[in-house]
């Protein structure tokens, strides 16, 4: 008979000793028996919510994970955390709460897991901020953990064509341009979201799920298995087994999320043409895991990795199409064969990346979703870091699907997204203009809002490649066109974007990686001296606390960076 191995690394604080009898009495009320107190306690962090299709099915998946933990000798307990629907929050004050929700989710998982003394954790997420938040909590706590992505939505159908949520946002612009009528607009509204799952293109949710898989924090195929497939349920049960295995082998998140693992994640994001939000979130996750990751790391890797995936928003296909031809593991296998991945990185299976991929099939032949290395969409990654007198600490741009790699034009300066939106509706923006939206950064927004509504409106009005947009806020993974975000330092702290004036000539060059405006250092200093810092928009509540604590976008917009300084 095999020797019994006690896997209770922390729950002994509750399950042992006379003094902890009252603690155990509480757990008996939720179903624990004598035998459960001898098992490792594993938390199942569920982001289930009815506020978004991304998460509406996760209650069922959490119960699947719970059963998997039970079947393999653990004592599981499900607890919930929050989520914000970026699609529903988009374009109004609600978007200010989206990025702060990442910190709230991470904090809440850390609080519950540490308070209840769980030995291990399985976390299941869906919408954009769920994945980075769960991984941030795992990195901080460093207890054996497995992440499960809730999965992608199926594409909707309209007039025989695949449609998704970005179709809806762009239809608004088409409506304002008089290209479609109200009846057609309503048809789009009723078609784009057919059921459960996160937005279907290579937008932020699917980008970060792919990054999580490349990091080694999910089981293979987690990022591309569709939300409503039977495979997702099986995966959750398997995650229950995996976390017990990690406890047995004492493999922890910081053993998995190494610098090399983050390089793997960046490589996969570049090859897939992922969201610019990957910069923000991967730097934040790395901070939580004690890994030094900077914008320069992204740029170093970008040069070596071609853009291979013909995925929306700038391509043709969606995540389910990728799943059907081999999924993210197929892409990773291709990258590994080309020597672009660190195959020896550990994963939550207890095996390395290379060991996992050796048992999985390659991408299907004659498929159109992933290009070959001799016929890439772009010879280097499409996510570009820009620097210059407009963004000394950096800005980021997604250059996929663009013919022109340089843009120069007069600035049209707005101090809010609402002002810019009004200008677009009133046809006050012309081809060749550079729209500037400032005071939208982590502190200035506060909350660094995404601007999918605005970029989609430009596309819908036929200005997609003919107008540039620069902001110290963010862009949705669904945004495309000549857009630059994450400008740092932001306007609220006196970054140069605060000193831009209408008709300044702004240059964006993705080849030289410059972002600048035509002022002399002397003019810039004069404008700086005349600048008056705006008062905070919020003086109490979540956003006030967030604005007081949050770091620069170039540092991941985290809230625990300089607390002790």
XYZ file of C-alpha atoms in Angstrom:
565
model
C 0.000 0.000 0.000
C 1.383 3.413 -0.991
C 2.429 5.667 1.848
C -0.050 8.452 2.577
C 1.312 11.886 1.641
C -0.138 14.844 3.514
C -0.632 17.671 0.981
C -2.007 20.160 3.491
C 0.578 22.913 3.353
C -1.650 25.695 4.742
C -5.052 24.273 5.633
C -3.558 22.655 8.740
C -4.045 26.120 10.238
C -7.730 25.141 10.304
C -7.877 21.355 10.229
C -5.535 20.543 13.115
C -5.762 21.126 16.857
C -8.331 21.684 19.578
C -8.157 25.459 19.251
C -9.380 25.274 15.641
C -12.505 23.269 16.489
C -14.819 26.312 15.966
C -13.253 26.885 12.534
C -13.957 23.287 11.547
C -17.511 23.561 12.859
C -18.177 26.310 10.302
C -16.962 24.083 7.457
C -19.157 21.185 8.585
C -22.127 23.439 7.865
C -21.129 23.582 4.182
C -20.640 19.813 3.902
C -17.210 18.913 5.280
C -16.822 15.619 7.183
C -13.997 14.192 9.284
C -12.301 12.797 6.176
C -12.254 16.152 4.384
C -10.091 17.700 7.071
C -7.310 15.261 6.139
C -7.378 16.362 2.497
C -5.792 19.445 0.896
C -8.286 22.289 0.666
C -8.483 23.696 -2.857
C -10.303 26.896 -3.741
C -12.189 27.164 -7.024
C -12.324 30.841 -7.970
C -15.355 31.308 -10.209
C -15.925 34.490 -12.184
C -19.496 33.414 -12.991
C -21.866 36.270 -13.689
C -24.924 37.002 -15.765
C -23.619 40.439 -16.762
C -21.721 39.116 -19.800
C -21.854 36.140 -22.196
C -18.142 35.653 -21.508
C -18.918 34.360 -18.002
C -22.533 33.233 -17.998
C -21.606 29.517 -18.175
C -18.750 29.496 -15.662
C -20.919 28.369 -12.727
C -21.239 24.972 -14.445
C -17.512 24.848 -15.220
C -16.676 25.620 -11.584
C -18.737 22.652 -10.461
C -16.900 20.472 -13.005
C -13.573 21.606 -11.552
C -14.867 20.901 -8.049
C -15.745 17.327 -9.042
C -12.293 16.845 -10.559
C -10.654 17.971 -7.321
C -12.887 15.670 -5.262
C -12.182 12.679 -7.495
C -8.449 13.077 -6.941
C -8.357 13.478 -3.202
C -8.910 17.172 -2.571
C -11.479 19.062 -0.520
C -12.773 21.792 -2.884
C -14.698 24.955 -2.092
C -16.114 27.279 -4.769
C -16.030 31.015 -4.185
C -16.968 33.860 -6.508
C -15.350 37.043 -7.611
C -16.583 39.842 -9.866
C -16.340 40.576 -13.550
C -17.021 43.612 -15.706
C -18.293 43.233 -19.262
C -16.006 45.394 -21.370
C -18.411 45.263 -24.292
C -21.280 46.597 -22.189
C -19.085 49.107 -20.319
C -17.640 50.440 -23.590
C -18.144 54.027 -24.679
C -19.441 55.593 -21.452
C -18.459 56.174 -17.820
C -18.711 52.460 -17.093
C -15.462 51.819 -18.999
C -13.547 53.672 -16.279
C -14.217 50.686 -14.019
C -12.947 48.016 -16.399
C -9.191 48.082 -15.782
C -9.653 48.675 -12.019
C -11.738 45.476 -11.995
C -8.521 43.577 -12.768
C -7.089 44.721 -9.447
C -10.355 44.026 -7.610
C -10.495 40.464 -8.978
C -6.843 39.762 -8.155
C -7.207 41.272 -4.688
C -10.404 39.350 -3.948
C -8.895 36.001 -4.968
C -5.844 36.722 -2.834
C -8.008 37.749 0.132
C -10.295 34.701 0.059
C -7.568 32.170 -0.698
C -5.306 33.416 2.065
C -8.076 33.942 4.615
C -9.463 30.431 4.099
C -5.943 28.895 4.020
C -6.438 27.027 0.752
C -3.539 24.781 -0.214
C -4.192 25.121 -3.939
C -6.307 27.043 -6.416
C -8.190 26.521 -9.669
C -9.438 29.764 -11.209
C -11.838 30.010 -14.147
C -12.209 33.232 -16.102
C -13.873 34.607 -19.206
C -13.920 38.331 -20.010
C -10.831 40.443 -20.684
C -9.654 41.274 -17.163
C -10.345 37.819 -15.689
C -7.290 36.048 -17.079
C -4.635 38.589 -16.059
C -6.333 39.104 -12.679
C -6.357 35.389 -11.861
C -2.726 35.007 -12.923
C -1.739 38.063 -10.876
C -3.317 36.531 -7.775
C -1.548 33.223 -8.462
C 1.787 34.973 -8.879
C 1.380 36.863 -5.618
C 0.323 33.886 -3.491
C 2.565 31.296 -5.164
C 0.536 28.251 -4.145
C -0.059 25.375 -6.626
C -2.575 26.755 -9.109
C -4.221 26.053 -12.472
C -6.018 28.575 -14.663
C -8.919 27.568 -16.926
C -10.200 29.861 -19.665
C -13.984 29.778 -20.038
C -13.617 29.704 -23.814
C -14.494 31.653 -26.918
C -17.970 32.411 -28.260
C -19.139 31.000 -31.571
C -19.400 33.508 -34.416
C -22.853 34.867 -35.139
C -24.428 34.632 -38.579
C -25.946 37.437 -40.629
C -26.863 37.088 -44.297
C -24.605 34.047 -44.526
C -21.561 35.828 -43.076
C -19.781 35.408 -39.756
C -20.273 38.404 -37.460
C -19.126 39.297 -33.959
C -19.286 42.110 -31.415
C -16.869 44.312 -33.375
C -19.295 44.070 -36.307
C -21.839 45.715 -34.017
C -19.551 48.567 -32.969
C -18.576 49.235 -36.585
C -22.223 49.133 -37.644
C -22.846 52.154 -35.404
C -20.332 54.132 -37.451
C -21.921 52.878 -40.660
C -25.325 54.001 -39.387
C -24.032 57.506 -38.548
C -22.496 57.663 -42.022
C -25.872 56.796 -43.576
C -24.611 53.491 -44.979
C -27.199 51.333 -43.193
C -30.639 52.068 -41.786
C -32.098 51.405 -38.339
C -33.646 48.084 -39.376
C -30.269 46.804 -40.603
C -28.634 48.054 -37.416
C -31.133 46.064 -35.348
C -30.415 42.911 -37.358
C -26.731 43.266 -36.481
C -27.605 43.759 -32.810
C -29.607 40.538 -32.759
C -26.992 38.432 -34.576
C -23.522 39.077 -33.236
C -23.621 37.290 -29.833
C -25.264 33.856 -30.243
C -24.480 32.483 -26.769
C -21.894 31.924 -24.054
C -18.212 32.672 -24.460
C -15.753 35.542 -24.787
C -15.546 37.760 -27.878
C -14.508 35.567 -30.785
C -11.629 37.304 -32.575
C -8.036 37.730 -31.427
C -9.246 40.420 -29.071
C -8.059 40.848 -25.491
C -9.803 37.852 -23.886
C -8.488 35.365 -26.452
C -5.109 37.109 -26.554
C -4.627 36.769 -22.796
C -5.941 33.196 -22.756
C -3.365 32.315 -25.426
C -0.678 34.070 -23.392
C -1.727 32.113 -20.280
C -1.369 28.840 -22.175
C 2.046 29.865 -23.496
C 3.053 30.809 -19.938
C 2.285 27.230 -18.932
C -0.480 28.166 -16.497
C -3.289 26.326 -18.326
C -3.743 22.817 -19.598
C -2.946 22.443 -23.326
C -5.718 23.716 -25.644
C -7.458 25.696 -22.874
C -7.210 28.980 -24.772
C -8.827 27.768 -27.993
C -11.442 25.236 -26.785
C -14.869 26.873 -27.377
C -17.013 27.804 -24.383
C -19.942 25.534 -25.192
C -17.954 22.445 -26.183
C -17.943 19.259 -24.112
C -14.164 19.530 -24.125
C -14.325 22.539 -21.813
C -16.146 20.537 -19.153
C -13.565 17.741 -19.416
C -10.788 20.312 -19.143
C -12.200 21.662 -15.884
C -12.294 18.161 -14.379
C -8.732 17.629 -15.563
C -7.715 20.913 -13.966
C -8.926 19.457 -10.658
C -6.599 16.513 -11.129
C -3.754 18.789 -12.240
C -3.836 20.980 -9.128
C -3.577 17.910 -6.878
C -0.609 16.756 -8.965
C 1.027 20.162 -8.540
C 0.528 19.924 -4.767
C 2.105 16.484 -4.793
C 5.122 17.696 -6.786
C 5.240 21.108 -5.050
C 5.225 22.966 -8.374
C 4.185 26.573 -7.839
C 3.296 29.466 -10.160
C 6.696 31.118 -9.795
C 8.326 27.850 -10.894
C 6.243 28.133 -14.076
C 6.002 31.889 -14.717
C 9.704 32.526 -15.281
C 11.268 35.172 -17.529
C 11.581 32.542 -20.267
C 7.889 31.673 -19.900
C 6.958 35.332 -20.373
C 9.119 35.375 -23.491
C 7.091 32.396 -24.740
C 3.871 34.291 -24.035
C 5.060 37.367 -25.928
C 6.146 35.165 -28.847
C 2.710 33.557 -29.125
C 0.938 36.938 -28.843
C 3.098 38.376 -31.634
C 2.546 35.373 -33.918
C -1.211 35.544 -33.341
C -1.401 39.322 -33.774
C -2.923 39.824 -30.333
C -4.247 42.842 -28.500
C -2.077 45.756 -27.360
C -3.514 45.103 -23.903
C -1.041 42.206 -23.722
C 1.683 44.755 -22.916
C -0.235 46.056 -19.934
C -1.372 42.702 -18.580
C 1.796 40.656 -19.079
C 3.896 43.339 -17.370
C 1.393 43.342 -14.479
C 1.422 39.529 -14.181
C 5.221 39.517 -14.294
C 5.316 42.088 -11.495
C 3.093 39.846 -9.381
C 5.366 36.880 -10.072
C 8.554 38.789 -9.267
C 9.787 38.840 -12.879
C 11.318 41.950 -14.443
C 9.469 42.457 -17.745
C 9.625 45.695 -19.732
C 8.470 47.185 -23.019
C 11.975 46.550 -24.332
C 11.440 42.790 -23.903
C 8.388 42.967 -26.163
C 10.343 44.878 -28.778
C 13.302 42.484 -28.625
C 11.040 39.493 -29.251
C 8.857 41.222 -31.867
C 11.775 41.549 -34.265
C 12.278 37.756 -34.339
C 8.639 36.602 -34.548
C 6.525 36.882 -37.721
C 2.808 37.621 -37.645
C 1.204 34.385 -38.843
C -2.466 34.408 -37.802
C -5.142 35.774 -40.137
C -7.510 36.531 -37.266
C -9.960 39.331 -36.572
C -9.972 42.288 -36.026
C -7.540 42.872 -38.895
C -7.923 39.408 -40.466
C -10.662 37.020 -41.610
C -11.017 34.299 -38.997
C -12.070 33.835 -35.359
C -10.814 31.710 -32.472
C -13.162 28.830 -33.219
C -11.631 28.586 -36.705
C -8.199 28.348 -35.093
C -9.452 25.649 -32.735
C -10.760 23.628 -35.674
C -7.334 23.456 -37.338
C -5.229 22.631 -34.264
C -5.671 25.524 -31.871
C -3.016 27.378 -29.927
C -1.037 24.132 -29.314
C -0.663 23.757 -33.095
C 0.705 27.302 -33.335
C 3.039 26.710 -30.388
C 4.284 23.493 -31.956
C 5.088 25.392 -35.149
C 6.939 28.089 -33.175
C 8.844 25.481 -31.169
C 9.986 23.730 -34.337
C 11.328 27.070 -35.580
C 13.298 27.541 -32.350
C 11.210 30.489 -31.167
C 9.933 28.984 -27.888
C 11.740 27.857 -24.761
C 10.633 24.225 -24.771
C 12.082 23.453 -21.358
C 9.691 25.731 -19.428
C 7.599 23.939 -16.793
C 3.781 23.909 -17.037
C 0.801 23.038 -14.827
C 0.784 19.514 -16.259
C 4.027 18.865 -14.371
C 5.697 18.516 -17.769
C 7.543 20.988 -19.962
C 6.154 22.873 -22.946
C 8.058 20.567 -25.286
C 6.788 17.425 -23.530
C 3.187 18.650 -23.729
C 3.433 19.556 -27.404
C 5.087 16.273 -28.362
C 1.787 14.440 -27.744
C -0.387 16.932 -29.639
C -1.063 17.119 -33.388
C 0.411 19.763 -35.659
C -1.781 22.268 -37.490
C -3.930 20.741 -40.210
C -2.572 20.913 -43.708
C -4.150 23.186 -46.332
C -5.672 25.455 -43.693
C -5.855 29.231 -44.214
C -5.888 30.560 -40.638
C -2.166 30.330 -39.837
C 0.338 31.332 -42.488
C 3.634 29.525 -43.060
C 6.953 31.073 -42.074
C 7.804 31.697 -45.720
C 4.521 33.543 -46.287
C 3.745 35.544 -43.124
C 1.292 38.395 -42.901
C 4.195 40.443 -41.574
C 7.837 39.441 -41.182
C 7.925 40.711 -37.601
C 5.351 41.011 -34.837
C 2.641 43.647 -35.349
C 2.687 45.056 -31.787
C 5.169 47.924 -31.873
C 6.686 50.046 -29.097
C 7.048 53.716 -30.026
C 9.044 56.408 -28.233
C 9.781 60.083 -28.796
C 9.071 63.526 -27.397
C 5.346 62.701 -27.285
C 5.870 59.482 -25.306
C 9.301 59.387 -23.621
C 8.370 56.282 -21.587
C 6.736 54.556 -24.520
C 3.486 53.994 -26.364
C 2.155 50.939 -28.185
C 0.594 50.432 -31.596
C -0.854 47.468 -33.474
C 0.292 47.625 -37.085
C -1.482 44.550 -38.476
C -3.634 45.095 -41.549
C -2.152 48.528 -42.314
C -0.567 49.360 -45.666
C 1.067 52.578 -44.489
C 3.594 52.295 -41.685
C 3.988 56.036 -41.203
C 1.422 58.731 -40.501
C 1.892 62.487 -40.218
C -0.775 65.103 -39.771
C -2.191 67.964 -37.733
C -3.318 67.276 -34.181
C -6.988 67.509 -33.262
C -6.838 67.619 -29.478
C -9.633 66.479 -27.150
C -9.588 66.163 -23.389
C -12.113 63.309 -23.328
C -13.482 60.489 -25.458
C -16.918 62.140 -25.406
C -15.520 65.311 -27.010
C -13.829 63.282 -29.746
C -16.931 61.174 -30.370
C -19.036 64.298 -30.788
C -16.509 65.663 -33.289
C -16.645 62.450 -35.343
C -20.457 62.419 -35.383
C -20.464 66.061 -36.538
C -17.943 65.297 -39.332
C -15.343 67.587 -37.796
C -12.571 65.008 -38.309
C -11.016 64.867 -41.777
C -8.705 62.486 -43.582
C -5.118 63.104 -42.537
C -5.971 64.302 -39.015
C -4.322 62.908 -35.884
C -6.981 62.688 -33.183
C -5.552 63.108 -29.682
C -7.551 61.937 -26.668
C -5.795 62.735 -23.409
C -6.485 62.671 -19.671
C -7.580 59.073 -20.270
C -4.626 57.322 -18.649
C -4.570 55.156 -15.507
C -4.699 58.211 -13.224
C -6.358 60.670 -15.569
C -9.310 58.589 -16.753
C -9.070 57.331 -14.166
C -9.017 53.693 -15.186
C -7.465 53.996 -18.659
C -10.668 53.429 -20.678
C -10.701 51.493 -23.951
C -11.937 53.241 -27.073
C -13.486 50.553 -29.241
C -16.648 52.600 -29.765
C -14.647 55.487 -31.149
C -12.260 53.479 -33.342
C -15.136 51.390 -34.674
C -17.033 54.578 -35.470
C -14.076 55.845 -37.508
C -13.943 52.546 -39.417
C -17.703 52.604 -39.926
C -17.492 56.141 -41.320
C -14.809 55.093 -43.796
C -11.929 56.851 -42.019
C -10.235 53.727 -40.639
C -6.817 53.999 -42.296
C -7.010 57.710 -43.078
C -7.105 59.101 -39.548
C -4.664 58.337 -36.739
C -5.727 58.217 -33.109
C -3.368 58.683 -30.147
C -4.319 58.385 -26.487
C -2.908 57.825 -23.033
C -5.896 55.499 -22.616
C -6.273 52.035 -24.149
C -7.745 50.319 -27.155
C -9.851 47.213 -27.179
C -8.346 44.152 -28.799
C -11.143 44.673 -31.316
C -9.785 48.061 -32.397
C -7.915 48.355 -35.659
C -6.671 51.176 -37.833
C -3.815 53.607 -37.177
C -4.195 53.738 -33.406
C -1.595 54.346 -30.691
C -2.309 53.918 -26.994
C -0.688 53.635 -23.572
C 1.161 56.940 -24.089
C 3.450 57.413 -21.086
C 3.852 59.521 -19.099
C 0.136 60.282 -19.243
C -1.339 63.776 -19.385
C -2.588 63.739 -15.784
C 0.979 63.576 -14.428
C 2.329 66.172 -16.863
C 3.430 63.935 -19.702
C 4.128 65.724 -23.019
C 0.753 64.662 -24.428
C -0.702 67.278 -22.046
C 1.157 70.016 -23.918
C -0.047 69.197 -27.437
C -2.014 71.929 -29.192
C -4.342 71.881 -32.179
C -2.479 71.906 -35.511
C 0.817 70.695 -34.054
C 2.212 68.280 -36.635
C 2.381 64.780 -35.177
C 4.481 61.978 -36.675
C 3.999 58.264 -36.054
C 6.608 56.034 -37.683
C 6.454 52.304 -36.971
C 9.680 51.644 -38.899
C 11.842 54.043 -36.889
C 9.508 53.452 -33.914
C 9.093 57.174 -33.291
C 6.158 59.174 -32.012
C 6.782 62.898 -31.902
C 5.363 66.360 -32.454
C 7.020 69.385 -34.009
C 7.958 71.535 -31.043
C 11.381 72.630 -29.934
C 12.592 71.741 -26.435
C 12.219 75.433 -25.542
C 8.589 75.531 -26.712
C 7.871 72.320 -24.829
C 9.338 73.770 -21.630
C 7.260 76.953 -21.986
C 4.068 74.923 -22.440
C 5.004 72.803 -19.446
C 5.437 75.879 -17.263
C 2.028 77.196 -18.350
C 0.253 73.865 -17.782
C -2.187 73.597 -14.900
C -2.765 70.090 -13.593
C -6.478 69.208 -13.634
C -8.149 68.311 -10.366
C -8.911 64.601 -9.896
C -12.218 63.605 -11.471
C -13.141 61.450 -8.471
C -12.390 62.224 -4.836
C -13.946 59.192 -3.162
C -14.714 55.562 -3.865
C -13.014 52.937 -6.025
C -11.781 55.248 -8.774
C -10.277 57.729 -6.306
C -8.382 54.925 -4.561
C -7.283 53.502 -7.896
C -6.040 56.860 -9.214
C -4.036 57.425 -6.038
C -2.258 54.063 -6.233
C -1.981 53.096 -9.899
C 1.356 53.071 -11.727
C 2.138 54.172 -15.263
C 0.907 52.094 -18.195
C 4.554 51.346 -19.014
C 4.760 49.636 -15.605
C 1.567 47.614 -16.118
C -0.880 49.993 -14.373
C -0.558 48.023 -11.138
C -1.626 49.304 -7.735
C 1.078 47.757 -5.560
C 4.252 49.047 -7.208
C 5.544 51.849 -5.012
C 3.435 51.484 -1.881
C 6.418 51.238 0.471
C 8.404 54.062 -1.124
